[in-house]
């Protein structure tokens, strides 16, 4: 199968290679001349044989929306666009309607696997029609992990379902990462534990808390014991916020995911005004000592 791939960053470039390794032809476009196969979106469309399938793998938000708008003008009836980035699911029906007016199909695909996807494969969650999913199935099969299709691929529902599923996936990821981080912090704080990395590594086989995330934490500690080379400043890419908003909309309690999101916010404060207020209040009502700024 032939695929046009827009966006050749860390994930996009690895996806291009994995799909090629499966025997498919991939023509990639990226604004950076050192990685692109063609000089423009127009050239990408010209290089593909109709009916075209074009995968968009660029940052979520305005960049993705603008790319889809350009494709609506460049592509032809019968073509298919797949948004594989981390777009918010509410963008998907807007994109689908825009393309549908030009008789162009649309799928949204949540993709998980990060920089390890080239070797291990990607978990895929897709939203869209049965016909469009079946048409793109050779590409999904090339990207997903080896083994049964159901273990690494899901047609989650109609347009929007793929990105909604990926949003919740990433919200869960926030909670898991926070729990591992807190556990690591406790192990580091206890003098009895002399081998923190080895203890965490021991959990990675046979225990109920084993996971790939735990494996990655052990790897990080092996590369940087004590994590002295980095700060605790932690960004969020949007999906955690959206997950909490969905929890509120559906009246579904999600305290772990919400707490993990707020912990990321707190990590960016060198000196939290919130905790300054808490310290001041403890001093006012109980005479508890405060630590002066100097």
mmCIF file of C-alpha atoms in Angstrom:
data_model
loop_
_atom_site.group_PDB
_atom_site.id
_atom_site.type_symbol
_atom_site.label_atom_id
_atom_site.label_comp_id
_atom_site.label_asym_id
_atom_site.label_seq_id
_atom_site.Cartn_x
_atom_site.Cartn_y
_atom_site.Cartn_z
ATOM 1 C CA UNK A 1 0.000 0.000 0.000
ATOM 2 C CA UNK A 2 1.072 3.594 -0.587
ATOM 3 C CA UNK A 3 0.870 6.230 2.166
ATOM 4 C CA UNK A 4 1.578 9.925 2.397
ATOM 5 C CA UNK A 5 2.868 10.883 5.854
ATOM 6 C CA UNK A 6 2.909 14.497 7.030
ATOM 7 C CA UNK A 7 5.166 15.195 10.011
ATOM 8 C CA UNK A 8 8.502 13.438 10.429
ATOM 9 C CA UNK A 9 9.367 14.233 14.021
ATOM 10 C CA UNK A 10 10.428 11.618 16.556
ATOM 11 C CA UNK A 11 7.301 9.507 16.155
ATOM 12 C CA UNK A 12 6.541 10.320 12.531
ATOM 13 C CA UNK A 13 10.004 9.367 11.304
ATOM 14 C CA UNK A 14 9.895 6.071 13.203
ATOM 15 C CA UNK A 15 6.433 5.332 11.858
ATOM 16 C CA UNK A 16 7.637 5.963 8.317
ATOM 17 C CA UNK A 17 10.438 3.452 8.827
ATOM 18 C CA UNK A 18 8.229 0.811 10.462
ATOM 19 C CA UNK A 19 5.672 1.016 7.651
ATOM 20 C CA UNK A 20 8.443 0.782 5.068
ATOM 21 C CA UNK A 21 9.891 -2.208 6.901
ATOM 22 C CA UNK A 22 6.506 -3.905 6.403
ATOM 23 C CA UNK A 23 6.857 -3.505 2.637
ATOM 24 C CA UNK A 24 4.691 -0.448 2.018
ATOM 25 C CA UNK A 25 5.645 2.709 0.147
ATOM 26 C CA UNK A 26 5.735 5.822 2.324
ATOM 27 C CA UNK A 27 6.260 9.317 0.947
ATOM 28 C CA UNK A 28 6.856 11.754 3.782
ATOM 29 C CA UNK A 29 6.559 15.518 3.990
ATOM 30 C CA UNK A 30 8.092 17.730 6.669
ATOM 31 C CA UNK A 31 9.071 21.422 6.545
ATOM 32 C CA UNK A 32 12.644 20.433 7.397
ATOM 33 C CA UNK A 33 14.454 19.745 4.119
ATOM 34 C CA UNK A 34 16.892 17.298 5.704
ATOM 35 C CA UNK A 35 14.147 14.760 6.506
ATOM 36 C CA UNK A 36 11.412 15.331 3.914
ATOM 37 C CA UNK A 37 10.866 13.249 0.779
ATOM 38 C CA UNK A 38 9.017 15.996 -1.112
ATOM 39 C CA UNK A 39 9.220 19.812 -0.933
ATOM 40 C CA UNK A 40 5.549 20.635 -0.251
ATOM 41 C CA UNK A 41 2.077 19.310 0.475
ATOM 42 C CA UNK A 42 1.188 19.878 -3.154
ATOM 43 C CA UNK A 43 4.177 17.801 -4.221
ATOM 44 C CA UNK A 44 3.122 15.082 -1.786
ATOM 45 C CA UNK A 45 -0.329 14.887 -3.379
ATOM 46 C CA UNK A 46 1.216 14.747 -6.845
ATOM 47 C CA UNK A 47 3.553 11.942 -5.808
ATOM 48 C CA UNK A 48 0.701 9.757 -4.546
ATOM 49 C CA UNK A 49 -1.521 7.638 -6.756
ATOM 50 C CA UNK A 50 -5.266 8.249 -6.405
ATOM 51 C CA UNK A 51 -7.169 7.301 -4.362
ATOM 52 C CA UNK A 52 -4.668 8.654 -1.836
ATOM 53 C CA UNK A 53 -4.300 7.917 1.871
ATOM 54 C CA UNK A 54 -2.570 10.675 3.832
ATOM 55 C CA UNK A 55 -1.603 10.382 7.500
ATOM 56 C CA UNK A 56 -1.188 13.633 9.486
ATOM 57 C CA UNK A 57 1.309 13.374 12.354
ATOM 58 C CA UNK A 58 1.858 16.956 13.510
ATOM 59 C CA UNK A 59 1.302 18.757 16.843
ATOM 60 C CA UNK A 60 -2.296 18.986 17.991
ATOM 61 C CA UNK A 61 -4.279 22.198 17.706
ATOM 62 C CA UNK A 62 -3.861 24.930 15.131
ATOM 63 C CA UNK A 63 -1.111 23.146 13.186
ATOM 64 C CA UNK A 64 -3.254 20.053 12.675
ATOM 65 C CA UNK A 65 -6.377 22.067 11.866
ATOM 66 C CA UNK A 66 -4.506 24.158 9.301
ATOM 67 C CA UNK A 67 -2.963 21.048 7.729
ATOM 68 C CA UNK A 68 -6.389 19.451 7.339
ATOM 69 C CA UNK A 69 -7.753 22.663 5.776
ATOM 70 C CA UNK A 70 -4.914 22.674 3.250
ATOM 71 C CA UNK A 71 -5.477 18.995 2.441
ATOM 72 C CA UNK A 72 -9.157 19.703 1.819
ATOM 73 C CA UNK A 73 -8.081 22.012 -1.013
ATOM 74 C CA UNK A 74 -5.266 19.836 -2.343
ATOM 75 C CA UNK A 75 -6.725 16.323 -2.280
ATOM 76 C CA UNK A 76 -9.477 14.901 -4.481
ATOM 77 C CA UNK A 77 -12.766 13.036 -4.002
ATOM 78 C CA UNK A 78 -12.134 9.461 -2.883
ATOM 79 C CA UNK A 79 -8.970 10.295 -0.923
ATOM 80 C CA UNK A 80 -8.623 9.552 2.810
ATOM 81 C CA UNK A 81 -7.060 11.597 5.628
ATOM 82 C CA UNK A 82 -5.984 10.069 8.956
ATOM 83 C CA UNK A 83 -5.170 12.331 11.905
ATOM 84 C CA UNK A 84 -2.764 10.333 14.072
ATOM 85 C CA UNK A 85 -1.699 13.167 16.361
ATOM 86 C CA UNK A 86 -2.989 13.965 19.840
ATOM 87 C CA UNK A 87 -5.849 16.173 18.671
ATOM 88 C CA UNK A 88 -8.784 16.804 20.975
ATOM 89 C CA UNK A 89 -11.681 14.588 19.961
ATOM 90 C CA UNK A 90 -13.972 17.587 19.529
ATOM 91 C CA UNK A 91 -11.870 18.649 16.515
ATOM 92 C CA UNK A 92 -12.526 15.405 14.685
ATOM 93 C CA UNK A 93 -16.113 15.911 13.551
ATOM 94 C CA UNK A 94 -15.209 19.424 12.361
ATOM 95 C CA UNK A 95 -12.364 17.967 10.305
ATOM 96 C CA UNK A 96 -14.551 15.145 9.021
ATOM 97 C CA UNK A 97 -17.293 17.554 7.926
ATOM 98 C CA UNK A 98 -14.801 19.811 6.161
ATOM 99 C CA UNK A 99 -13.338 16.892 4.219
ATOM 100 C CA UNK A 100 -16.696 15.244 3.600
ATOM 101 C CA UNK A 101 -17.826 18.365 1.734
ATOM 102 C CA UNK A 102 -15.018 17.564 -0.719
ATOM 103 C CA UNK A 103 -15.913 13.817 -0.705
ATOM 104 C CA UNK A 104 -12.714 13.013 1.196
ATOM 105 C CA UNK A 105 -12.806 10.425 3.984
ATOM 106 C CA UNK A 106 -11.508 10.970 7.535
ATOM 107 C CA UNK A 107 -10.260 8.767 10.373
ATOM 108 C CA UNK A 108 -8.906 9.790 13.760
ATOM 109 C CA UNK A 109 -6.284 7.497 15.256
ATOM 110 C CA UNK A 110 -4.907 7.630 18.767
ATOM 111 C CA UNK A 111 -1.329 6.352 18.676
ATOM 112 C CA UNK A 112 0.645 5.168 21.720
ATOM 113 C CA UNK A 113 4.190 3.890 21.683
ATOM 114 C CA UNK A 114 6.429 6.935 21.794
ATOM 115 C CA UNK A 115 9.998 6.664 20.580
ATOM 116 C CA UNK A 116 9.949 2.902 21.186
ATOM 117 C CA UNK A 117 7.251 2.268 18.601
ATOM 118 C CA UNK A 118 9.671 1.566 15.758
ATOM 119 C CA UNK A 119 10.907 -1.532 17.564
ATOM 120 C CA UNK A 120 7.878 -2.556 19.635
ATOM 121 C CA UNK A 121 4.954 -1.357 17.520
ATOM 122 C CA UNK A 122 2.202 1.091 18.400
ATOM 123 C CA UNK A 123 -1.091 0.746 20.207
ATOM 124 C CA UNK A 124 -3.793 2.118 17.902
ATOM 125 C CA UNK A 125 -7.322 3.361 18.662
ATOM 126 C CA UNK A 126 -9.291 4.395 15.580
ATOM 127 C CA UNK A 127 -12.495 6.346 15.009
ATOM 128 C CA UNK A 128 -14.380 6.426 11.719
ATOM 129 C CA UNK A 129 -16.445 4.356 9.322
ATOM 130 C CA UNK A 130 -15.978 0.614 8.831
ATOM 131 C CA UNK A 131 -15.160 1.135 5.153
ATOM 132 C CA UNK A 132 -12.432 3.708 5.810
ATOM 133 C CA UNK A 133 -10.923 1.608 8.597
ATOM 134 C CA UNK A 134 -10.818 -1.457 6.355
ATOM 135 C CA UNK A 135 -9.201 0.568 3.591
ATOM 136 C CA UNK A 136 -6.383 1.707 5.895
ATOM 137 C CA UNK A 137 -5.998 -1.655 7.635
ATOM 138 C CA UNK A 138 -2.707 -2.598 5.919
ATOM 139 C CA UNK A 139 -1.122 0.508 7.459
ATOM 140 C CA UNK A 140 -2.605 -0.190 10.885
ATOM 141 C CA UNK A 141 -1.340 -3.779 10.683
ATOM 142 C CA UNK A 142 2.138 -2.505 9.846
ATOM 143 C CA UNK A 143 2.179 -0.145 12.835
ATOM 144 C CA UNK A 144 0.618 -2.303 15.554
ATOM 145 C CA UNK A 145 2.682 -4.765 17.648
ATOM 146 C CA UNK A 146 3.224 -8.313 16.438
ATOM 147 C CA UNK A 147 0.584 -10.864 17.432
ATOM 148 C CA UNK A 148 -3.190 -10.820 17.501
ATOM 149 C CA UNK A 149 -4.680 -7.674 15.985
ATOM 150 C CA UNK A 150 -6.990 -7.147 18.963
ATOM 151 C CA UNK A 151 -4.003 -6.854 21.321
ATOM 152 C CA UNK A 152 -2.710 -3.681 19.696
ATOM 153 C CA UNK A 153 -5.567 -2.294 17.619
ATOM 154 C CA UNK A 154 -9.151 -1.233 18.237
ATOM 155 C CA UNK A 155 -11.785 0.308 16.008
ATOM 156 C CA UNK A 156 -13.155 2.253 18.951
ATOM 157 C CA UNK A 157 -16.214 3.748 17.273
ATOM 158 C CA UNK A 158 -17.251 6.543 14.889
ATOM 159 C CA UNK A 159 -15.298 9.711 14.158
ATOM 160 C CA UNK A 160 -13.872 11.108 17.401
ATOM 161 C CA UNK A 161 -13.724 7.774 19.225
ATOM 162 C CA UNK A 162 -10.055 7.163 18.484
ATOM 163 C CA UNK A 163 -8.854 10.427 19.965
ATOM 164 C CA UNK A 164 -11.283 10.132 22.881
ATOM 165 C CA UNK A 165 -9.845 6.711 23.728
ATOM 166 C CA UNK A 166 -6.291 8.062 23.474
ATOM 167 C CA UNK A 167 -7.203 10.985 25.739
ATOM 168 C CA UNK A 168 -8.397 8.625 28.476
ATOM 169 C CA UNK A 169 -5.346 6.412 27.906
ATOM 170 C CA UNK A 170 -3.091 9.393 28.562
ATOM 171 C CA UNK A 171 -5.102 10.425 31.610
ATOM 172 C CA UNK A 172 -4.516 6.962 33.079
ATOM 173 C CA UNK A 173 -0.848 7.329 32.194
ATOM 174 C CA UNK A 174 -0.687 10.517 34.279
ATOM 175 C CA UNK A 175 -1.956 8.633 37.335
ATOM 176 C CA UNK A 176 0.401 5.683 36.860
ATOM 177 C CA UNK A 177 3.438 7.902 36.431
ATOM 178 C CA UNK A 178 2.546 9.890 39.539
ATOM 179 C CA UNK A 179 2.189 6.724 41.626
ATOM 180 C CA UNK A 180 5.574 5.414 40.490
ATOM 181 C CA UNK A 181 7.137 8.820 41.176
ATOM 182 C CA UNK A 182 5.731 8.960 44.704
ATOM 183 C CA UNK A 183 6.872 5.400 45.397
ATOM 184 C CA UNK A 184 10.368 6.246 44.196
ATOM 185 C CA UNK A 185 10.390 9.347 46.416
ATOM 186 C CA UNK A 186 9.473 7.259 49.476
ATOM 187 C CA UNK A 187 12.182 4.695 48.767
ATOM 188 C CA UNK A 188 14.759 7.468 48.423
ATOM 189 C CA UNK A 189 13.620 9.036 51.699
ATOM 190 C CA UNK A 190 14.069 5.868 53.796
ATOM 191 C CA UNK A 191 17.651 5.190 55.037
ATOM 192 C CA UNK A 192 16.887 1.468 55.305
ATOM 193 C CA UNK A 193 16.650 1.260 51.511
ATOM 194 C CA UNK A 194 20.222 1.249 50.255
ATOM 195 C CA UNK A 195 19.475 0.016 46.732
ATOM 196 C CA UNK A 196 16.562 1.988 45.336
ATOM 197 C CA UNK A 197 17.133 1.101 41.689
ATOM 198 C CA UNK A 198 17.543 -2.594 42.476
ATOM 199 C CA UNK A 199 14.357 -2.574 44.538
ATOM 200 C CA UNK A 200 12.375 -1.063 41.704
ATOM 201 C CA UNK A 201 13.953 -3.531 39.267
ATOM 202 C CA UNK A 202 12.838 -6.381 41.526
ATOM 203 C CA UNK A 203 9.263 -5.209 41.114
ATOM 204 C CA UNK A 204 9.493 -5.459 37.325
ATOM 205 C CA UNK A 205 9.058 -9.250 37.211
ATOM 206 C CA UNK A 206 6.243 -11.227 38.775
ATOM 207 C CA UNK A 207 4.659 -8.454 40.859
ATOM 208 C CA UNK A 208 1.283 -6.818 40.370
ATOM 209 C CA UNK A 209 2.886 -3.393 39.846
ATOM 210 C CA UNK A 210 5.118 -4.501 36.967
ATOM 211 C CA UNK A 211 4.707 -2.509 33.760
ATOM 212 C CA UNK A 212 6.601 -0.964 30.894
ATOM 213 C CA UNK A 213 6.487 2.382 32.718
ATOM 214 C CA UNK A 214 8.250 0.773 35.676
ATOM 215 C CA UNK A 215 10.859 -0.666 33.297
ATOM 216 C CA UNK A 216 11.430 2.826 31.922
ATOM 217 C CA UNK A 217 11.813 4.287 35.429
ATOM 218 C CA UNK A 218 14.491 1.680 36.196
ATOM 219 C CA UNK A 219 16.205 2.515 32.895
ATOM 220 C CA UNK A 220 16.162 6.233 33.746
ATOM 221 C CA UNK A 221 17.721 5.560 37.163
ATOM 222 C CA UNK A 222 20.394 3.343 35.650
ATOM 223 C CA UNK A 223 21.315 6.144 33.248
ATOM 224 C CA UNK A 224 21.134 8.886 35.912
ATOM 225 C CA UNK A 225 21.290 7.501 39.494
ATOM 226 C CA UNK A 226 19.351 9.785 41.783
ATOM 227 C CA UNK A 227 18.027 11.705 38.737
ATOM 228 C CA UNK A 228 20.463 14.529 39.510
ATOM 229 C CA UNK A 229 20.782 15.610 35.874
ATOM 230 C CA UNK A 230 17.163 16.778 35.535
ATOM 231 C CA UNK A 231 14.704 18.984 37.407
ATOM 232 C CA UNK A 232 11.205 18.058 38.501
ATOM 233 C CA UNK A 233 9.585 20.585 36.149
ATOM 234 C CA UNK A 234 6.970 18.564 34.251
ATOM 235 C CA UNK A 235 4.883 19.743 31.307
ATOM 236 C CA UNK A 236 1.469 18.409 30.337
ATOM 237 C CA UNK A 237 0.522 18.016 26.698
ATOM 238 C CA UNK A 238 -3.216 18.581 27.155
ATOM 239 C CA UNK A 239 -4.753 15.115 27.377
ATOM 240 C CA UNK A 240 -4.724 15.073 31.189
ATOM 241 C CA UNK A 241 -6.613 18.362 31.336
ATOM 242 C CA UNK A 242 -9.120 17.133 28.783
ATOM 243 C CA UNK A 243 -9.605 13.886 30.702
ATOM 244 C CA UNK A 244 -10.395 15.780 33.908
ATOM 245 C CA UNK A 245 -12.824 18.004 31.994
ATOM 246 C CA UNK A 246 -14.551 14.880 30.658
ATOM 247 C CA UNK A 247 -14.754 13.456 34.179
ATOM 248 C CA UNK A 248 -16.538 16.625 35.270
ATOM 249 C CA UNK A 249 -18.835 16.551 32.217
ATOM 250 C CA UNK A 250 -19.849 12.954 32.883
ATOM 251 C CA UNK A 251 -19.882 13.321 36.694
ATOM 252 C CA UNK A 252 -17.356 10.497 36.913
ATOM 253 C CA UNK A 253 -15.010 10.777 39.918
ATOM 254 C CA UNK A 254 -11.375 10.734 38.770
ATOM 255 C CA UNK A 255 -9.395 11.913 41.821
ATOM 256 C CA UNK A 256 -6.163 10.103 40.937
ATOM 257 C CA UNK A 257 -5.924 11.538 37.424
ATOM 258 C CA UNK A 258 -6.886 15.003 38.686
ATOM 259 C CA UNK A 259 -4.279 14.875 41.464
ATOM 260 C CA UNK A 260 -1.603 13.765 38.983
ATOM 261 C CA UNK A 261 -2.457 16.683 36.707
ATOM 262 C CA UNK A 262 -2.305 19.204 39.551
ATOM 263 C CA UNK A 263 1.019 17.731 40.693
ATOM 264 C CA UNK A 264 2.432 18.650 37.291
ATOM 265 C CA UNK A 265 1.203 22.203 37.729
ATOM 266 C CA UNK A 266 2.871 22.351 41.150
ATOM 267 C CA UNK A 267 6.162 21.083 39.707
ATOM 268 C CA UNK A 268 6.502 24.314 37.725
ATOM 269 C CA UNK A 269 6.390 26.597 40.758
ATOM 270 C CA UNK A 270 9.790 27.418 42.217
ATOM 271 C CA UNK A 271 8.118 28.775 45.331
ATOM 272 C CA UNK A 272 4.400 28.034 45.544
ATOM 273 C CA UNK A 273 2.166 30.874 46.716
ATOM 274 C CA UNK A 274 -0.294 28.201 47.831
ATOM 275 C CA UNK A 275 2.206 26.617 50.200
ATOM 276 C CA UNK A 276 3.360 30.043 51.376
ATOM 277 C CA UNK A 277 -0.249 30.724 52.409
ATOM 278 C CA UNK A 278 -0.500 27.315 54.142
ATOM 279 C CA UNK A 279 2.733 27.972 56.049
ATOM 280 C CA UNK A 280 1.568 31.440 57.069
ATOM 281 C CA UNK A 281 -1.775 30.080 58.297
ATOM 282 C CA UNK A 282 -0.089 27.371 60.392
ATOM 283 C CA UNK A 283 2.029 30.083 61.984
ATOM 284 C CA UNK A 284 -0.966 32.337 62.631
ATOM 285 C CA UNK A 285 -3.289 29.824 64.261
ATOM 286 C CA UNK A 286 -0.768 27.526 65.931
ATOM 287 C CA UNK A 287 2.432 29.427 66.232
ATOM 288 C CA UNK A 288 4.184 26.830 64.053
ATOM 289 C CA UNK A 289 7.606 27.789 62.771
ATOM 290 C CA UNK A 290 7.975 29.096 59.231
ATOM 291 C CA UNK A 291 11.102 28.907 57.071
ATOM 292 C CA UNK A 292 12.178 32.415 56.115
ATOM 293 C CA UNK A 293 12.979 33.211 52.490
ATOM 294 C CA UNK A 294 16.608 34.051 53.362
#
